[in-house]
Amino acid sequence: MSDSKPAGQLAGQFLDAAIGLLRRVRDEEAEAVTAAGTLIADTVAAGGRLFAFGAGHSSLAAQDVVYRAGGLALMNLLAVPGVVGVDVMPATLGSALERVEGLATTVLDTSPLREGDVLVIISLSGRNTLPVEMALHARSLGVRVIGVTSVAYATETTPRNASGTFLKDHCDVVLDSKIAPGDAVLTLESVPAPFAPASTVVTSAVLQSVMATAAGILADRGIEPPLLRSGNVDGGHDWNARILKQYGDRIFYER
């Protein structure tokens, strides 16, 4: 019984920390969220396509906006083999691939991305080769880049790529997650390492706020946002079938 009270306190402390970060993002990133939502809405209205990429656990936030009930049907996952999730064996391979030069360029050159599209790149540190090279090469192709990262890493760590820059340096819009380097938000004297990472909670919330903004902007312009519905509610499958057919040339997760 003596351990139950500290555990309960830690749970509350983590949730309070996450709420605090979300409030900071709400108050400090409102302009960037609006800019990102506007860019996505502009792209949808102009016939462009939407893609999201993240490596390792950053991929969780990317996957959260793809083929999602209540989300934009046009958001596609840009997958890089070996870095999408921890199902890769060994799991450390994904971290190693993030530092391989030329990988991002090859992926983009063989992807359906084209000029006028938008690519959301999610990288907590923004310091490794893969996200930086991806942003650089995407923009050279005429793709607009939205970066979701922790700007604090740029002042408290050093770049780990040939350009000597961070993801934030190569984006049309930067969304700062406010996550401190190291990610974990809790410490205890009896525990030798920080614990309880909050980046997934915050990054997913930031991206969903961007998607909500984009949907609202499209509606304000008299354009029906191409939204998906849950397949677990009556009529959901029929609704989604219509949307997927209507926008089939801009959706790649069905192919």
Short mmCIF file of C-alpha atoms in Angstrom, two decimals:
data_model
loop_
_atom_site.label_atom_id
_atom_site.label_comp_id
_atom_site.label_asym_id
_atom_site.label_seq_id
_atom_site.Cartn_x
_atom_site.Cartn_y
_atom_site.Cartn_z
CA MET A 1 0.00 0.00 0.00
CA SER A 2 2.88 2.35 0.69
CA ASP A 3 3.74 2.51 -3.04
CA SER A 4 0.22 3.36 -4.25
CA LYS A 5 0.22 6.96 -3.08
CA PRO A 6 3.51 7.97 -4.83
CA ALA A 7 2.35 6.23 -8.00
CA GLY A 8 -0.89 8.18 -7.94
CA GLN A 9 0.98 11.41 -7.40
CA LEU A 10 3.28 10.67 -10.35
CA ALA A 11 0.32 10.02 -12.62
CA GLY A 12 -1.15 13.38 -11.68
CA GLN A 13 2.20 15.11 -12.09
CA PHE A 14 2.60 13.69 -15.59
CA LEU A 15 -0.88 14.76 -16.62
CA ASP A 16 -0.29 18.22 -15.14
CA ALA A 17 2.98 18.48 -17.09
CA ALA A 18 1.27 17.44 -20.31
CA ILE A 19 -1.57 19.91 -19.72
CA GLY A 20 0.98 22.64 -19.06
CA LEU A 21 2.74 21.92 -22.34
CA LEU A 22 -0.56 21.90 -24.22
CA ARG A 23 -1.47 25.25 -22.71
CA ARG A 24 1.90 26.67 -23.78
CA VAL A 25 1.35 25.42 -27.31
CA ARG A 26 -2.17 26.86 -27.34
CA ASP A 27 -0.98 30.27 -26.14
CA GLU A 28 2.38 30.53 -27.91
CA GLU A 29 1.86 28.64 -31.18
CA ALA A 30 -1.57 29.93 -32.23
CA GLU A 31 -0.15 31.93 -35.12
CA ALA A 32 1.91 28.98 -36.39
CA VAL A 33 -1.07 26.61 -36.07
CA THR A 34 -3.18 29.02 -38.13
CA ALA A 35 -0.41 29.31 -40.74
CA ALA A 36 -0.08 25.54 -40.98
CA GLY A 37 -3.84 25.04 -41.20
CA THR A 38 -4.08 27.71 -43.88
CA LEU A 39 -1.29 26.10 -45.91
CA ILE A 40 -3.05 22.74 -45.78
CA ALA A 41 -6.40 24.27 -46.71
CA ASP A 42 -4.79 26.15 -49.61
CA THR A 43 -3.22 22.91 -50.83
CA VAL A 44 -6.48 20.96 -50.64
CA ALA A 45 -8.33 23.73 -52.50
CA ALA A 46 -5.65 23.87 -55.20
CA GLY A 47 -5.76 20.13 -55.88
CA GLY A 48 -2.55 19.29 -54.05
CA ARG A 49 -1.78 16.29 -51.90
CA LEU A 50 -0.83 16.00 -48.22
CA PHE A 51 1.85 13.79 -46.69
CA ALA A 52 3.20 13.24 -43.17
CA PHE A 53 6.49 11.71 -42.06
CA GLY A 54 8.03 10.88 -38.72
CA ALA A 55 10.77 8.48 -37.68
CA GLY A 56 10.59 6.24 -34.62
CA HIS A 57 8.09 7.46 -32.06
CA SER A 58 7.60 10.63 -34.09
CA SER A 59 5.88 8.39 -36.61
CA LEU A 60 3.06 7.84 -34.12
CA ALA A 61 1.90 11.42 -34.54
CA ALA A 62 2.21 11.12 -38.33
CA GLN A 63 0.11 7.96 -38.36
CA ASP A 64 -2.47 9.64 -36.12
CA VAL A 65 -3.53 12.00 -38.94
CA VAL A 66 -3.68 9.34 -41.68
CA TYR A 67 -6.92 7.45 -42.50
CA ARG A 68 -8.41 8.71 -39.28
CA ALA A 69 -12.08 9.10 -38.36
CA GLY A 70 -12.70 12.82 -38.15
CA GLY A 71 -9.51 13.54 -40.07
CA LEU A 72 -8.70 14.77 -43.55
CA ALA A 73 -8.85 11.91 -46.04
CA LEU A 74 -6.07 13.43 -48.15
CA MET A 75 -3.35 13.00 -45.53
CA ASN A 76 -0.96 10.23 -46.62
CA LEU A 77 1.85 8.59 -44.67
CA LEU A 78 5.28 8.97 -46.25
CA ALA A 79 6.88 5.78 -45.02
CA VAL A 80 10.62 5.16 -44.94
CA PRO A 81 11.32 1.43 -44.57
CA GLY A 82 12.95 0.63 -41.26
CA VAL A 83 12.15 3.86 -39.44
CA VAL A 84 8.36 3.87 -39.10
CA GLY A 85 8.01 1.85 -35.90
CA VAL A 86 9.53 -0.38 -33.27
CA ASP A 87 8.36 -3.48 -35.12
CA VAL A 88 11.67 -3.32 -37.01
CA MET A 89 14.21 -5.75 -35.61
CA PRO A 90 16.46 -4.75 -34.05
CA ALA A 91 14.61 -1.64 -32.91
CA THR A 92 17.89 0.28 -32.83
CA LEU A 93 18.09 0.00 -36.64
CA GLY A 94 15.58 2.81 -36.99
CA SER A 95 17.77 5.18 -34.99
CA ALA A 96 20.77 4.26 -37.11
CA LEU A 97 18.88 4.85 -40.37
CA GLU A 98 18.00 8.38 -39.25
CA ARG A 99 21.69 9.23 -39.65
CA VAL A 100 22.16 7.76 -43.14
CA GLU A 101 22.88 10.39 -45.78
CA GLY A 102 21.03 10.11 -49.07
CA LEU A 103 18.14 8.05 -47.70
CA ALA A 104 15.65 10.91 -47.55
CA THR A 105 16.52 12.08 -51.05
CA THR A 106 16.03 8.58 -52.46
CA VAL A 107 12.70 8.19 -50.68
CA LEU A 108 11.37 11.51 -51.97
CA ASP A 109 12.56 10.91 -55.52
CA THR A 110 10.66 7.62 -55.64
CA SER A 111 7.54 8.90 -53.84
CA PRO A 112 4.40 10.45 -55.35
CA LEU A 113 5.25 13.86 -53.89
CA ARG A 114 5.25 16.65 -56.46
CA GLU A 115 5.45 20.41 -56.66
CA GLY A 116 2.58 22.09 -54.83
CA ASP A 117 2.11 19.32 -52.26
CA VAL A 118 2.59 19.70 -48.50
CA LEU A 119 4.83 17.49 -46.38
CA VAL A 120 4.54 17.50 -42.59
CA ILE A 121 7.84 16.39 -41.06
CA ILE A 122 7.81 15.43 -37.39
CA SER A 123 11.09 15.19 -35.51
CA LEU A 124 11.41 15.96 -31.82
CA SER A 125 15.09 16.89 -31.93
CA GLY A 126 15.21 17.94 -35.58
CA ARG A 127 18.95 17.28 -35.54
CA ASN A 128 19.38 14.02 -37.45
CA THR A 129 20.17 13.61 -41.14
CA LEU A 130 16.88 12.07 -42.24
CA PRO A 131 14.40 14.86 -41.30
CA VAL A 132 16.80 17.67 -42.21
CA GLU A 133 17.69 16.19 -45.60
CA MET A 134 14.02 15.43 -46.24
CA ALA A 135 13.02 19.04 -45.61
CA LEU A 136 15.84 20.39 -47.76
CA HIS A 137 15.12 18.11 -50.70
CA ALA A 138 11.35 18.48 -50.46
CA ARG A 139 11.59 22.24 -50.75
CA SER A 140 13.94 21.92 -53.72
CA LEU A 141 11.16 19.95 -55.42
CA GLY A 142 8.63 22.72 -54.79
CA VAL A 143 6.98 20.93 -51.85
CA ARG A 144 5.92 23.09 -48.91
CA VAL A 145 7.17 21.82 -45.54
CA ILE A 146 5.52 22.04 -42.13
CA GLY A 147 7.95 21.04 -39.37
CA VAL A 148 6.83 19.84 -35.95
CA THR A 149 9.80 19.88 -33.60
CA SER A 150 11.18 21.11 -30.30
CA VAL A 151 13.01 24.35 -30.98
CA ALA A 152 14.83 23.99 -27.64
CA TYR A 153 17.01 21.27 -29.14
CA ALA A 154 18.51 23.83 -31.51
CA THR A 155 19.92 25.78 -28.57
CA GLU A 156 20.79 22.90 -26.24
CA THR A 157 22.19 20.28 -28.65
CA THR A 158 24.35 20.23 -31.77
CA PRO A 159 23.23 19.20 -35.28
CA ARG A 160 23.89 15.59 -36.28
CA ASN A 161 23.91 16.01 -40.04
CA ALA A 162 26.24 17.26 -42.78
CA SER A 163 24.46 20.60 -43.21
CA GLY A 164 25.03 21.61 -39.59
CA THR A 165 21.42 22.78 -39.32
CA PHE A 166 18.14 21.70 -37.73
CA LEU A 167 14.76 20.82 -39.18
CA LYS A 168 13.39 24.18 -38.07
CA ASP A 169 15.80 25.91 -40.46
CA HIS A 170 14.19 24.39 -43.56
CA CYS A 171 10.43 24.73 -43.09
CA ASP A 172 7.74 27.01 -44.44
CA VAL A 173 5.97 26.74 -41.08
CA VAL A 174 7.49 25.58 -37.78
CA LEU A 175 5.36 24.23 -34.93
CA ASP A 176 7.26 24.19 -31.66
CA SER A 177 6.14 21.38 -29.34
CA LYS A 178 7.87 23.05 -26.35
CA ILE A 179 9.28 19.67 -25.26
CA ALA A 180 12.52 19.94 -23.28
CA PRO A 181 15.53 18.01 -24.61
CA GLY A 182 15.32 14.43 -23.38
CA ASP A 183 11.51 14.40 -23.62
CA ALA A 184 10.82 12.84 -20.19
CA VAL A 185 9.03 15.22 -17.82
CA LEU A 186 9.39 13.51 -14.43
CA THR A 187 12.30 12.82 -12.09
CA LEU A 188 12.76 11.11 -8.72
CA GLU A 189 15.79 10.93 -6.48
CA SER A 190 15.36 7.16 -6.34
CA VAL A 191 15.25 6.79 -10.13
CA PRO A 192 18.53 7.36 -12.00
CA ALA A 193 16.97 8.57 -15.27
CA PRO A 194 14.16 10.99 -16.19
CA PHE A 195 10.94 9.24 -17.19
CA ALA A 196 7.41 9.79 -18.58
CA PRO A 197 7.84 11.22 -22.11
CA ALA A 198 5.23 13.74 -23.26
CA SER A 199 6.16 14.42 -26.88
CA THR A 200 3.61 12.03 -28.42
CA VAL A 201 0.72 13.55 -26.46
CA VAL A 202 1.68 17.10 -27.36
CA THR A 203 2.69 16.52 -30.98
CA SER A 204 -0.49 14.60 -31.78
CA ALA A 205 -2.59 17.35 -30.21
CA VAL A 206 -0.74 20.04 -32.17
CA LEU A 207 -1.32 18.23 -35.45
CA GLN A 208 -4.99 17.62 -34.72
CA SER A 209 -5.39 21.33 -33.98
CA VAL A 210 -3.85 22.07 -37.38
CA MET A 211 -6.21 19.64 -39.11
CA ALA A 212 -9.19 21.21 -37.32
CA THR A 213 -8.05 24.65 -38.43
CA ALA A 214 -7.71 23.49 -42.03
CA ALA A 215 -11.19 21.97 -42.01
CA GLY A 216 -12.67 25.18 -40.63
CA ILE A 217 -10.89 27.33 -43.22
CA LEU A 218 -12.13 25.14 -46.07
CA ALA A 219 -15.68 25.34 -44.72
CA ASP A 220 -15.42 29.13 -44.46
CA ARG A 221 -14.50 29.19 -48.15
CA GLY A 222 -17.53 27.14 -49.08
CA ILE A 223 -15.50 23.97 -49.70
CA GLU A 224 -16.59 20.74 -48.04
CA PRO A 225 -13.57 19.43 -46.10
CA PRO A 226 -12.75 15.87 -47.29
CA LEU A 227 -13.27 14.30 -43.87
CA LEU A 228 -13.54 10.63 -42.97
CA ARG A 229 -16.12 9.22 -40.57
CA SER A 230 -15.80 6.30 -38.19
CA GLY A 231 -16.53 2.97 -39.79
CA ASN A 232 -18.08 1.94 -36.48
CA VAL A 233 -21.06 4.29 -36.76
CA ASP A 234 -24.04 3.70 -39.02
CA GLY A 235 -23.42 5.07 -42.50
CA GLY A 236 -19.70 5.52 -41.89
CA HIS A 237 -18.52 3.05 -44.53
CA ASP A 238 -20.78 4.51 -47.21
CA TRP A 239 -19.61 8.04 -46.38
CA ASN A 240 -15.96 7.02 -46.54
CA ALA A 241 -16.44 5.13 -49.80
CA ARG A 242 -17.77 8.33 -51.37
CA ILE A 243 -14.88 10.43 -50.09
CA LEU A 244 -12.26 7.88 -51.12
CA LYS A 245 -13.72 7.65 -54.61
CA GLN A 246 -14.04 11.40 -55.02
CA TYR A 247 -10.43 12.06 -53.98
CA GLY A 248 -8.91 8.77 -55.13
CA ASP A 249 -6.23 10.45 -57.25
CA ARG A 250 -4.86 12.18 -54.15
CA ILE A 251 -5.02 9.26 -51.74
CA PHE A 252 -2.22 6.68 -51.71
CA TYR A 253 -2.88 4.48 -48.68
CA GLU A 254 -5.37 2.41 -50.65
CA ARG A 255 -2.86 1.49 -53.35
#
